[in-house]
mmCIF file of C-alpha atoms in Angstrom:
data_model
loop_
_atom_site.group_PDB
_atom_site.id
_atom_site.type_symbol
_atom_site.label_atom_id
_atom_site.label_comp_id
_atom_site.label_asym_id
_atom_site.label_seq_id
_atom_site.Cartn_x
_atom_site.Cartn_y
_atom_site.Cartn_z
ATOM 1 C CA SER A 1 11.455 5.234 -3.138
ATOM 2 C CA GLN A 2 8.456 5.781 -5.394
ATOM 3 C CA GLN A 3 8.545 3.644 -8.507
ATOM 4 C CA GLY A 4 5.105 4.298 -9.922
ATOM 5 C CA GLU A 5 3.935 7.657 -11.118
ATOM 6 C CA GLU A 6 0.207 8.048 -11.533
ATOM 7 C CA ASP A 7 -1.340 10.408 -13.993
ATOM 8 C CA PRO A 8 -3.365 12.504 -13.489
ATOM 9 C CA GLN A 9 -2.805 13.521 -9.876
ATOM 10 C CA ALA A 10 -6.480 14.440 -9.588
ATOM 11 C CA LEU A 11 -9.515 13.700 -11.719
ATOM 12 C CA SER A 12 -13.026 15.095 -11.409
ATOM 13 C CA ILE A 13 -15.895 13.574 -13.396
ATOM 14 C CA GLN A 14 -19.681 13.192 -13.359
ATOM 15 C CA GLU A 15 -21.493 10.010 -12.408
ATOM 16 C CA GLY A 16 -21.873 7.718 -15.376
ATOM 17 C CA GLU A 17 -18.687 8.863 -17.069
ATOM 18 C CA ASN A 18 -15.599 6.688 -17.431
ATOM 19 C CA ALA A 19 -12.430 7.404 -15.456
ATOM 20 C CA THR A 20 -8.979 6.508 -16.753
ATOM 21 C CA MET A 21 -5.863 6.599 -14.615
ATOM 22 C CA ASN A 22 -2.364 5.844 -15.826
ATOM 23 C CA CYS A 23 0.698 4.541 -14.054
ATOM 24 C CA SER A 24 4.308 4.400 -15.179
ATOM 25 C CA TYR A 25 7.146 2.530 -13.523
ATOM 26 C CA LYS A 26 10.882 2.194 -13.965
ATOM 27 C CA THR A 27 12.099 -1.362 -13.441
ATOM 28 C CA SER A 28 11.102 -4.837 -14.573
ATOM 29 C CA ILE A 29 8.234 -6.206 -12.545
ATOM 30 C CA ASN A 30 6.656 -9.457 -11.444
ATOM 31 C CA ASN A 31 3.186 -7.968 -11.197
ATOM 32 C CA LEU A 32 1.351 -4.669 -10.878
ATOM 33 C CA GLN A 33 -1.543 -4.053 -8.508
ATOM 34 C CA TRP A 34 -4.132 -1.312 -8.194
ATOM 35 C CA TYR A 35 -5.498 -0.263 -4.813
ATOM 36 C CA ARG A 36 -8.199 2.132 -3.655
ATOM 37 C CA GLN A 37 -8.046 4.162 -0.476
ATOM 38 C CA ASN A 38 -10.881 6.022 1.176
ATOM 39 C CA SER A 39 -10.279 8.774 3.707
ATOM 40 C CA GLY A 40 -6.576 8.077 4.099
ATOM 41 C CA ARG A 41 -7.029 4.724 5.820
ATOM 42 C CA GLY A 42 -6.845 1.093 4.711
ATOM 43 C CA LEU A 43 -6.030 0.141 1.155
ATOM 44 C CA VAL A 44 -8.493 -2.044 -0.707
ATOM 45 C CA HIS A 45 -7.049 -4.327 -3.355
ATOM 46 C CA LEU A 46 -8.762 -3.927 -6.725
ATOM 47 C CA ILE A 47 -6.906 -5.995 -9.260
ATOM 48 C CA LEU A 48 -3.552 -7.673 -9.934
ATOM 49 C CA ILE A 49 -2.045 -8.078 -13.385
ATOM 50 C CA ARG A 50 1.046 -10.194 -13.964
ATOM 51 C CA SER A 51 3.915 -9.214 -16.192
ATOM 52 C CA ASN A 52 2.917 -11.770 -18.840
ATOM 53 C CA GLU A 53 -0.644 -10.454 -19.022
ATOM 54 C CA ARG A 54 -1.797 -7.528 -21.136
ATOM 55 C CA GLU A 55 -5.353 -6.914 -20.006
ATOM 56 C CA LYS A 56 -7.614 -7.897 -17.148
ATOM 57 C CA HIS A 57 -11.219 -7.188 -16.240
ATOM 58 C CA SER A 58 -13.053 -7.202 -12.937
ATOM 59 C CA GLY A 59 -16.601 -5.896 -12.919
ATOM 60 C CA ARG A 60 -16.450 -2.240 -14.000
ATOM 61 C CA LEU A 61 -12.658 -2.243 -13.861
ATOM 62 C CA ARG A 62 -10.342 -2.798 -16.793
ATOM 63 C CA VAL A 63 -6.587 -2.829 -16.378
ATOM 64 C CA THR A 64 -4.005 -2.894 -19.127
ATOM 65 C CA LEU A 65 -0.281 -3.457 -18.869
ATOM 66 C CA ASP A 66 2.360 -2.557 -21.443
ATOM 67 C CA THR A 67 5.697 -3.855 -20.196
ATOM 68 C CA SER A 68 7.547 -2.435 -23.204
ATOM 69 C CA LYS A 69 6.451 1.052 -22.174
ATOM 70 C CA LYS A 70 6.488 0.221 -18.462
ATOM 71 C CA SER A 71 2.994 1.562 -18.053
ATOM 72 C CA SER A 72 -0.447 0.503 -16.926
ATOM 73 C CA SER A 73 -3.898 2.018 -17.042
ATOM 74 C CA LEU A 74 -6.973 1.569 -14.887
ATOM 75 C CA LEU A 75 -10.352 2.252 -16.450
ATOM 76 C CA ILE A 76 -13.461 2.542 -14.293
ATOM 77 C CA THR A 77 -16.584 2.462 -16.429
ATOM 78 C CA ALA A 78 -19.944 4.010 -15.548
ATOM 79 C CA SER A 79 -18.515 5.680 -12.456
ATOM 80 C CA ARG A 80 -20.527 6.195 -9.295
ATOM 81 C CA ALA A 81 -20.215 8.682 -6.461
ATOM 82 C CA ALA A 82 -19.051 5.770 -4.292
ATOM 83 C CA ASP A 83 -15.968 5.428 -6.530
ATOM 84 C CA THR A 84 -14.652 8.687 -5.071
ATOM 85 C CA ALA A 85 -11.312 7.744 -3.523
ATOM 86 C CA SER A 86 -7.578 7.778 -4.098
ATOM 87 C CA TYR A 87 -6.248 5.123 -6.447
ATOM 88 C CA PHE A 88 -2.707 3.795 -6.256
ATOM 89 C CA CYS A 89 -0.725 1.556 -8.531
ATOM 90 C CA ALA A 90 1.942 -0.585 -6.919
ATOM 91 C CA THR A 91 4.534 -2.865 -8.428
ATOM 92 C CA VAL A 92 6.270 -5.975 -7.205
ATOM 93 C CA ARG A 93 9.672 -5.683 -8.815
ATOM 94 C CA SER A 94 11.326 -8.762 -10.241
ATOM 95 C CA GLY A 95 13.240 -10.553 -7.495
ATOM 96 C CA TYR A 96 11.438 -8.727 -4.717
ATOM 97 C CA SER A 97 8.271 -9.310 -2.729
ATOM 98 C CA THR A 98 7.370 -5.876 -1.418
ATOM 99 C CA LEU A 99 5.147 -3.290 -3.082
ATOM 100 C CA THR A 100 6.480 -0.018 -4.422
ATOM 101 C CA PHE A 101 3.705 2.534 -4.621
ATOM 102 C CA GLY A 102 3.049 5.515 -6.793
ATOM 103 C CA LYS A 103 1.771 8.796 -5.431
ATOM 104 C CA GLY A 104 -1.830 8.088 -6.385
ATOM 105 C CA THR A 105 -4.679 9.695 -8.281
ATOM 106 C CA MET A 106 -7.498 11.391 -6.384
ATOM 107 C CA LEU A 107 -10.783 10.666 -8.141
ATOM 108 C CA LEU A 108 -13.886 12.737 -7.428
ATOM 109 C CA VAL A 109 -17.160 11.528 -8.908
ATOM 110 C CA SER A 110 -19.953 14.052 -8.604
ATOM 111 C CA PRO A 111 -23.621 13.013 -8.586
ATOM 112 C CA GLY B 1 -12.992 -14.760 7.080
ATOM 113 C CA ALA B 2 -11.406 -12.045 9.196
ATOM 114 C CA GLY B 3 -9.145 -9.572 7.477
ATOM 115 C CA VAL B 4 -5.978 -7.938 8.723
ATOM 116 C CA SER B 5 -6.529 -6.088 11.980
ATOM 117 C CA GLN B 6 -4.393 -3.401 13.560
ATOM 118 C CA SER B 7 -4.370 -1.755 16.938
ATOM 119 C CA PRO B 8 -4.646 0.874 18.139
ATOM 120 C CA SER B 9 -6.600 2.744 15.476
ATOM 121 C CA ASN B 10 -5.182 6.024 16.658
ATOM 122 C CA LYS B 11 -2.254 6.853 18.892
ATOM 123 C CA VAL B 12 -1.202 10.233 20.208
ATOM 124 C CA THR B 13 2.116 10.366 21.997
ATOM 125 C CA GLU B 14 4.636 12.877 23.165
ATOM 126 C CA LYS B 15 7.965 13.336 21.475
ATOM 127 C CA GLY B 16 10.566 11.026 23.005
ATOM 128 C CA LYS B 17 8.145 8.317 24.099
ATOM 129 C CA ASP B 18 8.158 4.764 22.748
ATOM 130 C CA VAL B 19 5.140 3.329 20.936
ATOM 131 C CA GLU B 20 4.096 -0.183 19.926
ATOM 132 C CA LEU B 21 1.782 -0.893 17.018
ATOM 133 C CA ARG B 22 0.203 -4.292 16.569
ATOM 134 C CA CYS B 23 -0.825 -6.224 13.478
ATOM 135 C CA ASP B 24 -2.849 -9.441 13.268
ATOM 136 C CA PRO B 25 -2.514 -10.870 9.757
ATOM 137 C CA ILE B 26 -4.948 -13.101 7.933
ATOM 138 C CA SER B 27 -4.654 -16.644 9.257
ATOM 139 C CA GLY B 28 -2.455 -18.801 7.064
ATOM 140 C CA HIS B 29 -0.706 -15.938 5.308
ATOM 141 C CA THR B 30 3.025 -16.509 5.292
ATOM 142 C CA ALA B 31 4.119 -12.969 4.515
ATOM 143 C CA LEU B 32 3.600 -9.824 6.591
ATOM 144 C CA TYR B 33 4.524 -6.299 5.616
ATOM 145 C CA TRP B 34 4.638 -2.907 7.315
ATOM 146 C CA TYR B 35 4.259 0.292 5.306
ATOM 147 C CA ARG B 36 4.038 3.926 6.311
ATOM 148 C CA GLN B 37 1.995 6.638 4.664
ATOM 149 C CA SER B 38 2.798 10.260 5.296
ATOM 150 C CA LEU B 39 1.995 13.483 3.473
ATOM 151 C CA GLY B 40 5.527 14.171 2.427
ATOM 152 C CA GLN B 41 6.683 10.672 1.514
ATOM 153 C CA GLY B 42 3.599 8.864 0.247
ATOM 154 C CA LEU B 43 3.418 5.109 0.847
ATOM 155 C CA GLU B 44 6.748 3.603 1.888
ATOM 156 C CA PHE B 45 7.782 0.039 2.619
ATOM 157 C CA LEU B 46 9.267 -0.469 6.083
ATOM 158 C CA ILE B 47 9.828 -4.168 6.811
ATOM 159 C CA TYR B 48 8.827 -7.571 5.456
ATOM 160 C CA PHE B 49 8.558 -10.981 7.122
ATOM 161 C CA GLN B 50 8.344 -14.209 5.133
ATOM 162 C CA GLY B 51 7.921 -17.443 7.043
ATOM 163 C CA ASN B 52 10.922 -18.218 9.201
ATOM 164 C CA SER B 53 13.354 -16.274 7.043
ATOM 165 C CA ALA B 54 15.258 -13.274 8.341
ATOM 166 C CA PRO B 55 13.111 -10.157 7.843
ATOM 167 C CA ASP B 56 13.849 -7.639 5.137
ATOM 168 C CA LYS B 57 14.482 -4.469 7.136
ATOM 169 C CA SER B 58 15.729 -2.397 4.223
ATOM 170 C CA GLY B 59 12.892 0.131 4.483
ATOM 171 C CA LEU B 60 13.261 1.043 8.138
ATOM 172 C CA PRO B 61 14.146 4.749 8.278
ATOM 173 C CA SER B 62 16.320 4.609 11.402
ATOM 174 C CA ASP B 63 17.465 2.319 14.191
ATOM 175 C CA ARG B 64 14.663 3.690 16.334
ATOM 176 C CA PHE B 65 12.328 1.458 14.342
ATOM 177 C CA SER B 66 12.139 -2.280 14.918
ATOM 178 C CA ALA B 67 9.603 -5.028 14.395
ATOM 179 C CA GLU B 68 9.114 -8.608 15.354
ATOM 180 C CA ARG B 69 6.759 -11.341 14.345
ATOM 181 C CA THR B 70 6.019 -13.922 16.977
ATOM 182 C CA GLY B 71 5.087 -17.480 16.087
ATOM 183 C CA GLY B 72 4.784 -16.565 12.437
ATOM 184 C CA SER B 73 1.617 -14.617 13.122
ATOM 185 C CA VAL B 74 1.145 -11.393 15.104
ATOM 186 C CA SER B 75 3.628 -8.604 14.504
ATOM 187 C CA THR B 76 4.587 -5.598 16.590
ATOM 188 C CA LEU B 77 6.236 -2.483 15.172
ATOM 189 C CA THR B 78 8.092 -0.504 17.830
ATOM 190 C CA ILE B 79 9.227 3.075 17.470
ATOM 191 C CA GLN B 80 11.590 4.266 20.181
ATOM 192 C CA ARG B 81 12.104 7.887 21.168
ATOM 193 C CA THR B 82 9.429 9.078 18.766
ATOM 194 C CA GLN B 83 9.983 12.220 16.735
ATOM 195 C CA GLN B 84 7.418 14.510 15.114
ATOM 196 C CA GLU B 85 8.429 13.273 11.666
ATOM 197 C CA ASP B 86 7.274 9.795 12.716
ATOM 198 C CA SER B 87 3.667 11.045 12.549
ATOM 199 C CA ALA B 88 1.982 9.010 9.826
ATOM 200 C CA VAL B 89 -0.462 6.208 9.169
ATOM 201 C CA TYR B 90 1.211 2.843 9.691
ATOM 202 C CA LEU B 91 -0.262 0.113 7.516
ATOM 203 C CA CYS B 92 0.175 -3.603 7.862
ATOM 204 C CA ALA B 93 -0.499 -6.110 5.086
ATOM 205 C CA SER B 94 -0.320 -9.868 4.720
ATOM 206 C CA SER B 95 -0.206 -12.199 1.768
ATOM 207 C CA PHE B 96 0.330 -15.767 0.686
ATOM 208 C CA GLY B 97 3.506 -15.631 -1.363
ATOM 209 C CA ILE B 98 3.996 -12.593 -3.587
ATOM 210 C CA GLU B 99 0.430 -12.363 -4.715
ATOM 211 C CA THR B 100 -2.219 -9.934 -3.504
ATOM 212 C CA GLN B 101 -1.392 -8.083 -0.312
ATOM 213 C CA TYR B 102 -4.341 -7.453 1.991
ATOM 214 C CA PHE B 103 -4.119 -4.353 4.101
ATOM 215 C CA GLY B 104 -5.389 -3.560 7.554
ATOM 216 C CA PRO B 105 -7.132 -0.290 8.442
ATOM 217 C CA GLY B 106 -3.924 1.284 9.697
ATOM 218 C CA THR B 107 -2.804 3.028 12.882
ATOM 219 C CA ARG B 108 -2.745 6.811 12.743
ATOM 220 C CA LEU B 109 0.197 7.992 14.860
ATOM 221 C CA LEU B 110 0.515 11.595 15.960
ATOM 222 C CA VAL B 111 3.652 12.671 17.780
ATOM 223 C CA LEU B 112 3.256 15.970 19.601
#
């Protein structure tokens, strides 16, 4: 079953702008991960944030986690056309090892 | 080093036939996962192998689906008597523990 719900479902921006995607989940988690998918094929891991962490950075990516609200956000700064993809959040629930995915956000970055 | 590989990349089969999908995980990873991505259901967990423990099969949609992992490495997902609703992209991932899961490119299955 889907645990994460991404918001928005689709996002269209211009190159250079920032893109923010949100994810909500329902149960307690061990960690939350963000993935990118191009053309409906393999998932590329972007960043992992653990339940005891509040914010993490990786290059142009910034992820926040609010366990009290059961939500996370992914910020991509200074977006590029190459960032066009679908972005998924996925949680590892406490006591489990498998990922539960949200439905994803489709990001379109126009030159 | 090499990432997760899957074969075949694409598979077209007729309804009722059996198919086998293969996954080669990253060397040294103890955990291996199979997921399925379809238009109607999104990304779903199918089965999980961890070391020598009994696999977690809780995500398999029916008894037509089975998987094995030989020697703690390569895994094969078998779908018997395929149905049209089995059409999807089948993704394999591996990890060390419960940390980052690394995904393969997937096998796109089309059942006619």
